CSV table of C-alpha atoms in Angstrom, one decimal:
chain,number,residue,atom,x,y,z
A,13,UNK,CA,32.5,2.6,-1.8
A,14,UNK,CA,28.5,1.9,-3.1
A,15,UNK,CA,27.9,-1.1,-0.3
A,16,UNK,CA,28.6,1.7,2.4
A,17,UNK,CA,26.5,4.3,1.1
A,18,UNK,CA,23.4,2.4,1.3
A,19,UNK,CA,24.4,0.6,4.4
A,20,UNK,CA,24.7,4.4,5.7
A,21,UNK,CA,20.9,5.8,3.8
A,22,UNK,CA,19.0,2.3,5.1
A,23,UNK,CA,20.8,3.6,8.8
A,24,UNK,CA,19.5,6.4,8.4
A,25,UNK,CA,16.1,5.5,7.9
A,26,UNK,CA,16.1,3.1,11.1
A,27,UNK,CA,16.9,6.5,12.9
A,28,UNK,CA,14.3,8.5,11.2
A,29,UNK,CA,12.1,6.2,11.8
A,30,UNK,CA,12.7,6.2,15.7
A,31,UNK,CA,12.6,9.5,15.5
A,32,UNK,CA,9.4,10.2,13.7
A,33,UNK,CA,7.7,7.6,15.7
A,34,UNK,CA,4.9,6.7,18.2
A,35,UNK,CA,3.7,5.2,21.5
A,36,UNK,CA,3.8,1.4,19.2
A,37,UNK,CA,0.6,2.1,19.7
A,38,UNK,CA,-2.5,0.3,17.2
A,39,UNK,CA,-3.6,4.2,16.6
A,40,UNK,CA,-0.2,5.2,15.1
A,41,UNK,CA,0.2,2.0,14.3
A,42,UNK,CA,-3.3,1.7,11.8
A,43,UNK,CA,-3.8,5.6,10.7
A,44,UNK,CA,-0.7,8.1,12.1
A,45,UNK,CA,-3.3,8.8,15.2
A,46,UNK,CA,-4.6,11.1,11.9
A,47,UNK,CA,-2.0,13.1,12.4
A,48,UNK,CA,-0.3,13.9,8.5
A,49,UNK,CA,0.6,16.3,7.7
A,50,UNK,CA,-1.2,16.6,4.1
A,51,UNK,CA,1.3,17.5,2.1
A,52,UNK,CA,3.9,15.3,3.5
A,53,UNK,CA,1.4,12.5,2.2
A,54,UNK,CA,1.2,13.7,-1.1
A,55,UNK,CA,5.2,13.5,-1.9
A,56,UNK,CA,5.9,10.5,0.1
A,57,UNK,CA,2.8,8.6,-2.3
A,58,UNK,CA,5.4,9.6,-5.7
A,59,UNK,CA,7.7,7.1,-4.2
A,60,UNK,CA,5.8,4.6,-3.1
A,61,UNK,CA,3.8,4.8,-6.5
A,62,UNK,CA,6.7,4.8,-9.3
A,63,UNK,CA,9.1,2.1,-7.2
A,64,UNK,CA,12.2,0.8,-8.5
A,65,UNK,CA,10.3,-0.5,-11.2
A,66,UNK,CA,9.9,2.9,-12.7
A,67,UNK,CA,13.7,3.3,-12.2
A,68,UNK,CA,13.8,1.3,-15.0
A,69,UNK,CA,10.6,0.2,-17.3
A,70,UNK,CA,10.1,3.7,-17.8
A,71,UNK,CA,12.9,4.9,-19.1
A,72,UNK,CA,13.2,0.9,-21.1
A,73,UNK,CA,9.8,1.4,-22.9
A,74,UNK,CA,10.8,4.8,-24.9
A,75,UNK,CA,12.6,3.4,-27.4
A,76,UNK,CA,9.6,1.0,-28.5
A,77,UNK,CA,6.6,3.0,-26.9
A,78,UNK,CA,8.0,6.8,-27.3
A,79,UNK,CA,6.1,9.1,-24.7
A,80,UNK,CA,2.5,7.3,-25.0
A,81,UNK,CA,3.0,6.4,-21.6
A,82,UNK,CA,1.6,9.6,-20.8
A,83,UNK,CA,-2.0,8.8,-21.6
A,84,UNK,CA,-2.3,6.5,-19.5
A,85,UNK,CA,-0.5,9.2,-17.1
A,86,UNK,CA,-3.2,11.7,-18.0
A,87,UNK,CA,-6.2,9.2,-17.7
A,88,UNK,CA,-4.7,9.3,-13.9
A,89,UNK,CA,-5.9,12.5,-13.2
A,90,UNK,CA,-9.0,11.6,-14.5
A,91,UNK,CA,-9.3,8.9,-11.8
A,92,UNK,CA,-7.6,11.1,-8.8
A,93,UNK,CA,-10.6,13.2,-9.2
A,94,UNK,CA,-12.7,9.8,-8.7
A,95,UNK,CA,-10.8,8.4,-5.5
A,96,UNK,CA,-10.5,11.9,-4.3
A,97,UNK,CA,-14.5,13.1,-4.5
A,98,UNK,CA,-16.1,10.1,-4.2
A,99,UNK,CA,-13.9,7.4,-2.6
A,100,UNK,CA,-12.7,9.4,0.2
A,101,UNK,CA,-15.8,10.9,1.2
A,102,UNK,CA,-17.1,7.2,1.6
A,103,UNK,CA,-14.5,6.2,3.8
A,104,UNK,CA,-14.0,9.2,6.2
A,105,UNK,CA,-17.7,9.1,6.4
A,106,UNK,CA,-17.2,4.9,7.8
A,107,UNK,CA,-14.6,6.1,9.9
A,108,UNK,CA,-12.6,2.2,9.6
A,109,UNK,CA,-9.8,1.1,9.3
A,110,UNK,CA,-9.8,-1.0,6.5
A,111,UNK,CA,-11.5,0.4,3.3
A,112,UNK,CA,-12.8,-3.4,2.7
A,113,UNK,CA,-15.6,-2.7,5.8
A,114,UNK,CA,-17.6,-0.8,3.6
A,115,UNK,CA,-18.1,-3.9,1.4
A,116,UNK,CA,-19.3,-5.3,4.2
A,117,UNK,CA,-22.3,-2.9,4.7
A,118,UNK,CA,-23.6,-4.4,1.2
A,119,UNK,CA,-21.6,-7.5,0.4
A,120,UNK,CA,-21.6,-8.9,4.1
A,121,UNK,CA,-19.0,-10.8,6.2
A,122,UNK,CA,-18.2,-12.9,2.7
A,123,UNK,CA,-17.8,-9.6,0.5
A,124,UNK,CA,-15.1,-8.5,2.9
A,125,UNK,CA,-13.4,-10.8,3.2
A,126,UNK,CA,-13.2,-12.1,-0.6
A,127,UNK,CA,-11.8,-7.9,-0.7
A,128,UNK,CA,-9.7,-7.8,1.5
A,129,UNK,CA,-8.3,-11.1,-0.1
A,130,UNK,CA,-8.0,-9.8,-3.7
A,131,UNK,CA,-6.0,-7.2,-2.3
A,132,UNK,CA,-3.5,-9.0,-0.5
A,133,UNK,CA,-2.7,-11.6,-3.2
A,134,UNK,CA,-2.8,-8.6,-5.4
A,135,UNK,CA,-0.1,-6.5,-3.1
A,136,UNK,CA,1.5,-9.2,-1.9
A,137,UNK,CA,2.7,-10.5,-5.8
A,138,UNK,CA,2.4,-6.6,-7.2
A,139,UNK,CA,5.0,-5.4,-3.6
A,140,UNK,CA,7.0,-8.4,-4.6
A,141,UNK,CA,7.7,-7.8,-8.6
A,142,UNK,CA,9.1,-3.9,-8.0
A,143,UNK,CA,10.8,-4.7,-5.1
A,144,UNK,CA,12.7,-7.7,-7.4
A,145,UNK,CA,14.2,-5.6,-9.9
A,146,UNK,CA,15.4,-3.2,-7.3
A,147,UNK,CA,16.6,-6.0,-5.5
A,148,UNK,CA,18.1,-8.2,-8.7
A,149,UNK,CA,19.2,-4.8,-10.1
A,150,UNK,CA,21.4,-3.6,-7.1
A,151,UNK,CA,22.4,-7.2,-6.6
A,152,UNK,CA,24.3,-6.9,-10.3
A,153,UNK,CA,25.2,-3.8,-10.3
A,154,UNK,CA,26.8,-3.0,-6.9
A,155,UNK,CA,28.4,-6.3,-7.9
A,156,UNK,CA,27.1,-8.2,-4.6
A,157,UNK,CA,27.6,-12.1,-5.4
A,158,UNK,CA,29.7,-12.3,-2.7
A,159,UNK,CA,26.8,-12.7,-0.3
A,160,UNK,CA,24.0,-15.5,-1.5
A,161,UNK,CA,20.7,-13.0,-2.8
A,162,UNK,CA,18.6,-15.5,-0.5
A,163,UNK,CA,20.3,-13.7,2.0
A,164,UNK,CA,20.7,-10.0,0.4
A,165,UNK,CA,16.9,-9.6,-0.3
A,166,UNK,CA,16.1,-10.7,3.4
A,167,UNK,CA,18.5,-8.1,4.9
A,168,UNK,CA,17.0,-5.2,2.6
A,169,UNK,CA,13.3,-6.7,3.8
A,170,UNK,CA,14.9,-7.1,7.3
A,171,UNK,CA,15.1,-3.0,7.7
A,172,UNK,CA,11.2,-2.0,6.1
A,173,UNK,CA,10.6,-4.1,9.2
A,174,UNK,CA,13.4,-3.0,11.4
A,175,UNK,CA,11.7,0.9,10.8
A,176,UNK,CA,8.0,-0.4,10.3
A,177,UNK,CA,7.2,-2.6,12.9
A,178,UNK,CA,6.2,-0.3,16.1
A,179,UNK,CA,4.8,3.1,15.3
A,180,UNK,CA,3.9,1.4,11.4
A,181,UNK,CA,1.9,4.4,9.4
A,182,UNK,CA,3.1,7.1,11.4
A,183,UNK,CA,6.5,6.2,10.1
A,184,UNK,CA,6.0,5.3,6.5
A,185,UNK,CA,4.5,8.8,6.2
A,186,UNK,CA,7.9,10.5,6.8
A,187,UNK,CA,10.5,7.8,5.4
A,188,UNK,CA,8.7,8.2,1.8
A,189,UNK,CA,8.2,11.5,1.9
A,190,UNK,CA,12.2,11.4,2.3
A,191,UNK,CA,12.9,8.7,0.2
A,192,UNK,CA,10.9,10.0,-2.4
A,193,UNK,CA,12.7,13.7,-2.7
A,194,UNK,CA,16.0,11.4,-3.1
A,195,UNK,CA,14.5,9.9,-6.0
A,196,UNK,CA,13.9,12.2,-7.5
A,197,UNK,CA,16.9,14.0,-6.6
A,198,UNK,CA,19.2,11.1,-8.2
A,199,UNK,CA,16.5,11.0,-10.9
A,200,UNK,CA,17.6,14.9,-12.0
A,201,UNK,CA,21.7,13.9,-11.4
A,202,UNK,CA,21.1,10.8,-14.4
A,203,UNK,CA,19.5,13.8,-16.6
A,204,UNK,CA,22.8,15.8,-15.7
A,205,UNK,CA,24.4,12.6,-16.5
A,206,UNK,CA,23.2,12.0,-20.0
A,207,UNK,CA,23.1,15.4,-20.6
A,208,UNK,CA,27.2,15.4,-20.1
A,209,UNK,CA,28.4,12.6,-22.2
A,210,UNK,CA,26.2,14.8,-25.5
A,211,UNK,CA,27.6,17.5,-24.4
A,212,UNK,CA,24.5,19.5,-24.0
A,213,UNK,CA,23.0,22.3,-21.2
A,214,UNK,CA,19.4,21.7,-19.6
A,215,UNK,CA,17.4,24.5,-22.6
A,216,UNK,CA,19.0,22.4,-25.5
A,217,UNK,CA,18.3,18.8,-24.3
A,218,UNK,CA,14.2,20.3,-23.6
A,219,UNK,CA,14.4,21.5,-26.8
A,220,UNK,CA,15.9,18.3,-28.0
A,221,UNK,CA,13.0,15.9,-26.4
A,222,UNK,CA,10.4,18.1,-27.8
A,223,UNK,CA,12.1,18.0,-31.3
A,224,UNK,CA,12.5,14.1,-30.8
A,225,UNK,CA,9.9,11.6,-32.7
A,226,UNK,CA,9.6,9.7,-29.6
A,227,UNK,CA,8.3,12.0,-28.1
A,228,UNK,CA,5.3,11.8,-29.5
A,229,UNK,CA,2.2,11.3,-26.7
A,230,UNK,CA,-1.4,11.0,-28.2
A,231,UNK,CA,-1.6,8.0,-30.7
A,232,UNK,CA,-5.3,8.2,-32.4
A,233,UNK,CA,-4.4,5.8,-35.3
A,234,UNK,CA,-5.1,2.0,-35.3
A,235,UNK,CA,-8.0,1.4,-32.3
A,236,UNK,CA,-7.1,-2.4,-32.0
A,237,UNK,CA,-3.5,-1.0,-30.9
A,238,UNK,CA,-2.8,-1.2,-27.0
A,239,UNK,CA,-1.3,2.2,-27.4
A,240,UNK,CA,-4.3,3.2,-28.8
A,241,UNK,CA,-5.1,6.8,-27.0
A,242,UNK,CA,-8.5,6.0,-25.5
A,243,UNK,CA,-7.8,2.6,-24.3
A,244,UNK,CA,-4.5,4.4,-23.0
A,245,UNK,CA,-6.7,7.0,-21.1
A,246,UNK,CA,-9.3,5.6,-19.4
A,247,UNK,CA,-8.0,2.2,-18.6
A,248,UNK,CA,-5.2,4.6,-16.7
A,249,UNK,CA,-8.3,6.6,-15.0
A,250,UNK,CA,-9.9,3.1,-14.1
A,251,UNK,CA,-6.1,1.7,-13.4
A,252,UNK,CA,-5.9,4.2,-10.8
A,253,UNK,CA,-9.3,4.0,-8.9
A,254,UNK,CA,-8.1,0.1,-7.9
A,255,UNK,CA,-4.8,1.1,-8.0
A,256,UNK,CA,-5.3,4.0,-5.4
A,257,UNK,CA,-9.0,4.1,-4.3
A,258,UNK,CA,-9.8,0.6,-3.8
A,259,UNK,CA,-6.2,0.2,-2.4
A,260,UNK,CA,-5.7,-0.1,1.5
A,261,UNK,CA,-2.5,0.6,0.8
A,262,UNK,CA,-2.8,4.2,-0.6
A,263,UNK,CA,-5.9,5.4,0.9
A,264,UNK,CA,-4.2,4.3,4.6
A,265,UNK,CA,-1.9,7.6,4.0
A,266,UNK,CA,-5.1,9.2,3.0
A,267,UNK,CA,-7.4,8.1,6.2
A,268,UNK,CA,-3.7,8.9,8.3
A,269,UNK,CA,-5.0,12.7,7.7
A,270,UNK,CA,-6.2,15.5,10.3
A,271,UNK,CA,-9.9,15.8,7.7
A,272,UNK,CA,-11.5,15.0,4.7
A,273,UNK,CA,-10.5,18.1,2.8
A,274,UNK,CA,-6.9,18.0,3.6
A,275,UNK,CA,-7.1,14.4,2.2
A,276,UNK,CA,-8.6,15.4,-1.0
A,277,UNK,CA,-5.7,18.3,-1.1
A,278,UNK,CA,-2.9,15.6,-0.6
A,279,UNK,CA,-4.8,13.1,-3.5
A,280,UNK,CA,-4.9,16.1,-6.1
A,281,UNK,CA,-1.4,17.5,-5.8
A,282,UNK,CA,-0.1,14.0,-5.7
A,283,UNK,CA,-1.7,13.5,-9.2
A,284,UNK,CA,-0.2,16.9,-10.1
A,285,UNK,CA,3.6,16.0,-8.7
A,286,UNK,CA,2.9,12.4,-10.5
A,287,UNK,CA,2.8,14.2,-14.1
A,288,UNK,CA,6.1,16.1,-14.3
A,289,UNK,CA,7.5,13.1,-12.0
A,290,UNK,CA,7.1,10.3,-14.9
A,291,UNK,CA,7.9,12.6,-18.0
A,292,UNK,CA,10.9,12.9,-16.1
A,293,UNK,CA,11.4,9.9,-16.1
A,294,UNK,CA,10.5,9.4,-20.3
A,295,UNK,CA,13.3,12.6,-21.0
A,296,UNK,CA,15.8,10.0,-19.4
A,297,UNK,CA,15.1,7.4,-21.5
A,298,UNK,CA,14.3,9.1,-24.8
A,299,UNK,CA,18.1,11.1,-24.2
A,300,UNK,CA,20.1,8.0,-23.3
A,301,UNK,CA,18.6,6.2,-26.3
A,302,UNK,CA,19.6,9.2,-28.5
A,303,UNK,CA,22.8,9.3,-26.9
A,304,UNK,CA,23.4,5.4,-28.4
A,305,UNK,CA,21.4,5.3,-30.8
A,306,UNK,CA,18.0,4.2,-31.3
A,307,UNK,CA,19.2,1.5,-34.5
A,308,UNK,CA,21.8,0.4,-32.2
A,309,UNK,CA,21.2,0.4,-28.4
A,310,UNK,CA,23.7,-1.9,-26.3
A,311,UNK,CA,21.2,-3.2,-23.6
A,312,UNK,CA,17.1,-3.4,-24.1
A,313,UNK,CA,14.3,-2.6,-21.6
A,314,UNK,CA,15.6,-2.9,-18.5
A,315,UNK,CA,18.4,-3.2,-19.2
A,316,UNK,CA,19.3,-0.3,-20.9
A,317,UNK,CA,19.3,2.3,-17.8
A,318,UNK,CA,21.7,0.4,-15.9
A,319,UNK,CA,24.1,-0.4,-18.7
A,320,UNK,CA,24.2,3.5,-19.0
A,321,UNK,CA,24.9,4.1,-14.8
A,322,UNK,CA,27.7,1.3,-15.2
A,323,UNK,CA,29.2,3.1,-18.0
A,324,UNK,CA,29.0,6.5,-16.4
A,325,UNK,CA,31.3,5.8,-13.4
A,326,UNK,CA,31.1,5.9,-9.7
A,327,UNK,CA,29.2,9.0,-8.9
A,328,UNK,CA,26.3,7.8,-11.6
A,329,UNK,CA,26.1,4.6,-10.1
A,330,UNK,CA,26.4,5.5,-6.3
A,331,UNK,CA,23.1,7.8,-7.4
A,332,UNK,CA,21.7,5.3,-9.3
A,333,UNK,CA,22.0,2.5,-6.7
A,334,UNK,CA,20.7,5.2,-3.7
A,335,UNK,CA,17.6,6.3,-5.5
A,336,UNK,CA,16.9,2.7,-7.0
A,337,UNK,CA,16.9,1.5,-3.2
A,338,UNK,CA,14.8,4.6,-2.1
A,339,UNK,CA,12.0,4.2,-4.8
A,340,UNK,CA,11.2,0.2,-3.7
A,341,UNK,CA,11.3,0.6,-0.1
A,342,UNK,CA,9.1,3.3,-0.4
A,343,UNK,CA,6.8,1.4,-1.8
A,344,UNK,CA,7.9,-2.4,0.3
A,345,UNK,CA,7.3,-0.1,3.2
A,346,UNK,CA,3.4,1.4,3.5
A,347,UNK,CA,2.3,-2.2,1.2
A,348,UNK,CA,3.9,-4.4,4.7
A,349,UNK,CA,1.7,-1.7,6.7
A,350,UNK,CA,-1.0,-1.7,4.7
A,351,UNK,CA,-0.9,-5.7,4.6
A,352,UNK,CA,-0.8,-6.2,7.7
A,353,UNK,CA,-3.6,-3.9,8.6
A,354,UNK,CA,-5.9,-5.4,6.4
A,355,UNK,CA,-4.9,-9.0,7.3
A,356,UNK,CA,-5.3,-8.1,11.5
A,357,UNK,CA,-8.8,-6.3,10.5
A,358,UNK,CA,-10.2,-7.9,7.8
A,359,UNK,CA,-9.4,-11.3,7.2
A,360,UNK,CA,-8.9,-11.9,11.6
A,361,UNK,CA,-11.3,-9.5,12.2
A,362,UNK,CA,-9.6,-8.0,15.6
A,363,UNK,CA,-11.5,-4.6,16.2
A,364,UNK,CA,-8.1,-1.5,16.9
A,365,UNK,CA,-7.8,-2.6,20.8
A,366,UNK,CA,-8.4,-5.7,21.4
A,367,UNK,CA,-4.5,-7.6,20.3
A,368,UNK,CA,-1.7,-6.4,22.1
A,369,UNK,CA,1.3,-4.8,20.0
A,370,UNK,CA,3.4,-8.2,20.0
A,371,UNK,CA,0.4,-9.5,18.4
A,372,UNK,CA,0.7,-6.5,15.6
A,373,UNK,CA,4.7,-7.2,15.6
A,374,UNK,CA,4.1,-11.1,14.8
A,375,UNK,CA,2.1,-10.7,11.7
A,376,UNK,CA,4.3,-8.0,10.5
A,377,UNK,CA,7.4,-10.4,10.9
A,378,UNK,CA,4.9,-12.7,8.7
A,379,UNK,CA,3.7,-10.6,5.9
A,380,UNK,CA,8.3,-9.8,5.4
A,381,UNK,CA,9.1,-13.6,5.5
A,382,UNK,CA,6.4,-14.4,2.4
A,383,UNK,CA,7.7,-11.1,1.0
A,384,UNK,CA,11.0,-12.4,1.2
A,385,UNK,CA,10.1,-15.8,-0.3
A,386,UNK,CA,8.4,-15.0,-3.3
A,387,UNK,CA,10.6,-11.9,-4.0
A,388,UNK,CA,13.8,-14.6,-4.2
A,389,UNK,CA,11.2,-17.4,-5.9
A,390,UNK,CA,10.6,-14.1,-9.0
A,391,UNK,CA,14.2,-15.1,-9.3
A,392,UNK,CA,13.4,-17.3,-11.9
A,393,UNK,CA,11.0,-15.3,-13.3
A,394,UNK,CA,12.5,-12.7,-14.2
A,395,UNK,CA,10.3,-10.4,-16.8
A,396,UNK,CA,11.9,-7.7,-19.3
A,397,UNK,CA,8.8,-5.4,-18.6
A,398,UNK,CA,8.3,-5.4,-14.6
A,399,UNK,CA,5.7,-2.7,-14.6
A,400,UNK,CA,3.5,-3.8,-18.2
A,401,UNK,CA,4.0,-7.2,-15.4
A,402,UNK,CA,2.4,-5.8,-12.5
A,403,UNK,CA,-0.5,-3.8,-14.6
A,404,UNK,CA,-1.6,-7.1,-15.7
A,405,UNK,CA,-1.5,-8.1,-12.2
A,406,UNK,CA,-3.6,-4.9,-11.8
A,407,UNK,CA,-6.6,-6.0,-14.6
A,408,UNK,CA,-6.9,-9.6,-13.5
A,409,UNK,CA,-6.8,-8.9,-9.5
A,410,UNK,CA,-8.3,-5.5,-8.7
A,411,UNK,CA,-11.4,-6.0,-11.2
A,412,UNK,CA,-13.2,-8.0,-8.9
A,413,UNK,CA,-12.8,-5.3,-6.1
A,414,UNK,CA,-13.9,-2.5,-8.8
A,415,UNK,CA,-16.9,-5.0,-9.5
A,416,UNK,CA,-17.7,-5.3,-5.5
A,417,UNK,CA,-17.4,-2.0,-5.0
A,418,UNK,CA,-19.3,-0.1,-8.1
A,419,UNK,CA,-22.6,-2.8,-7.2
A,420,UNK,CA,-22.1,-1.7,-2.9
A,421,UNK,CA,-22.4,2.5,-4.6
A,422,UNK,CA,-24.6,2.1,-7.5
A,423,UNK,CA,-27.4,-0.2,-5.4
A,424,UNK,CA,-27.5,1.3,-1.7
A,425,UNK,CA,-30.7,-0.4,-1.2
A,426,UNK,CA,-29.3,-3.2,-2.2
A,427,UNK,CA,-28.3,-6.2,0.2
A,428,UNK,CA,-26.1,-9.8,-0.7
A,429,UNK,CA,-24.8,-11.8,1.8
A,430,UNK,CA,-24.1,-14.7,0.7
A,431,UNK,CA,-21.0,-16.9,0.0
A,432,UNK,CA,-21.1,-17.0,-4.0
A,433,UNK,CA,-19.6,-13.3,-4.2
A,434,UNK,CA,-16.6,-15.1,-3.7
A,435,UNK,CA,-17.5,-17.5,-6.4
A,436,UNK,CA,-18.2,-15.1,-8.0
A,437,UNK,CA,-15.2,-13.0,-7.6
A,438,UNK,CA,-13.0,-15.8,-7.9
A,439,UNK,CA,-14.8,-16.4,-11.7
A,440,UNK,CA,-14.7,-13.1,-13.0
A,441,UNK,CA,-11.1,-13.4,-13.9
A,442,UNK,CA,-10.9,-16.4,-15.0
A,443,UNK,CA,-13.9,-15.8,-17.6
A,444,UNK,CA,-12.0,-12.4,-18.4
A,445,UNK,CA,-9.2,-14.3,-19.3
A,446,UNK,CA,-11.1,-16.7,-21.4
A,447,UNK,CA,-12.6,-13.8,-23.5
A,448,UNK,CA,-9.4,-11.9,-24.4
A,449,UNK,CA,-8.6,-15.4,-26.2
A,450,UNK,CA,-11.4,-15.6,-27.8
A,451,UNK,CA,-11.3,-12.0,-29.1
A,452,UNK,CA,-7.3,-12.6,-30.2
A,453,UNK,CA,-8.6,-15.2,-32.1
A,454,UNK,CA,-11.7,-14.4,-33.7
A,455,UNK,CA,-10.7,-10.2,-34.6
A,456,UNK,CA,-6.8,-10.5,-34.6
A,457,UNK,CA,-7.6,-7.7,-31.2
A,458,UNK,CA,-5.5,-8.2,-28.4
A,459,UNK,CA,-6.8,-6.4,-25.0
A,460,UNK,CA,-4.4,-4.4,-23.1
A,461,UNK,CA,-5.4,-2.8,-19.7
A,462,UNK,CA,-9.4,-2.6,-20.5
A,463,UNK,CA,-9.2,-6.6,-18.7
A,464,UNK,CA,-9.7,-4.3,-16.1
A,465,UNK,CA,-12.8,-2.8,-17.4
A,466,UNK,CA,-13.9,-6.1,-18.5
A,467,UNK,CA,-13.2,-8.2,-15.1
A,468,UNK,CA,-14.9,-5.6,-13.2
A,469,UNK,CA,-18.1,-5.4,-15.0
A,470,UNK,CA,-18.5,-9.4,-14.7
A,471,UNK,CA,-18.0,-9.2,-11.2
A,472,UNK,CA,-20.8,-6.9,-10.6
A,473,UNK,CA,-23.8,-8.3,-13.4
A,474,UNK,CA,-22.2,-11.7,-11.4
A,475,UNK,CA,-23.4,-10.1,-7.7
A,476,UNK,CA,-26.2,-8.1,-9.2
A,477,UNK,CA,-27.1,-11.6,-10.5
A,478,UNK,CA,-26.9,-12.5,-7.3
A,479,UNK,CA,-29.2,-9.7,-5.5
A,480,UNK,CA,-31.8,-10.3,-8.0
A,481,UNK,CA,-31.9,-14.0,-8.0
A,482,UNK,CA,-30.4,-16.0,-4.4
A,483,UNK,CA,-30.3,-13.5,-2.3
A,484,UNK,CA,-30.9,-10.0,-2.7
A,485,UNK,CA,-33.5,-8.2,-0.4
A,486,UNK,CA,-34.7,-4.3,0.4
A,487,UNK,CA,-32.9,-2.9,3.4
């Protein structure tokens, strides 16, 4: 029964892609011919950001950290303001398909290629981790053990390829809209299910969550703790700046809007929607933890929500399975499209219209194959808190992007065309890791997401030194 429901859902996505797809042109694949409605992009971006990871990791965090994750979420809002009113105007003014072309204007070809390669590495790993969480949970929940796990992964990614290879971002905007709505509906149904198990009505459940000690959001007690408010808040703002503002995946959707004002409207609408969605995920985790008793949980971390769903019967399992699939595919489809775009335009340096659609299909297929391989390999490296792993990757791999873009925006009259830009970008994450180890040993201070700031600062300083002492010159 569950297999039939999931297969029907996948077929529906392929059908939608056929109905909304364009004419297999580069204009449709890269930017949807700049005709995407801002409201459709805003809703779809929620699903692309949340992914299947949030379905299991965010609720699973509640017994250990309460609602402290909201400190980062509120920081996200500041980050979205920066993206909407600082970065989006730059990208729209450049009128390019890839945002990393902006780096070329100040850091030369080496800067553009370095930025694109850091994006591709981070996005491939991040998309693989997100999809692995969903694939692993679904494989166990739906009892697909009669299939080899690698074949299951290939089939899922294969469906994504089927509905994205032709029209790319034009299709992704609409499929992500549907998948976000399915994800939110699933979340609501699961909340109803746990309230029913606790013999509570909606209003009673809201009061219970509000009065629970686990719903405490803000922590100002210990500045050395990872959960300290200002560390979480500031890190959240910068995480959004890099994960959204410096990410080809997320910006590509915004560039598909009809105009800059519509893209800005989309970005801020998405920012506002993101807050209640995360509150719902945290409320779900709190209620499940309370249902079993925080001190006697039958499962922890990513395993908590799947355990509850499995106990709740077929309806809950069907909702959860479809919701997990919807949220995971909504992040994978746009990631694959963005990686294809960046590889063709930044790495291969091909201009729109200078290659055939069959060539683009082959690149897209290669991206899908590499993603499959990494997801299968991750089966040997399962992490109970996958969302934390993703943010750790961001701290190290997106930091150089933060430093490079900061240099380009701040020093508008400086030009650094030098192969050492790549060396600086590679050295910064390594140096950041070394510094974090030394600080932990010397001061017993555990660095959290502020590693992103340190990494970006080191990259910025390194490029600034290059501009002053090696290849800097006025333009």
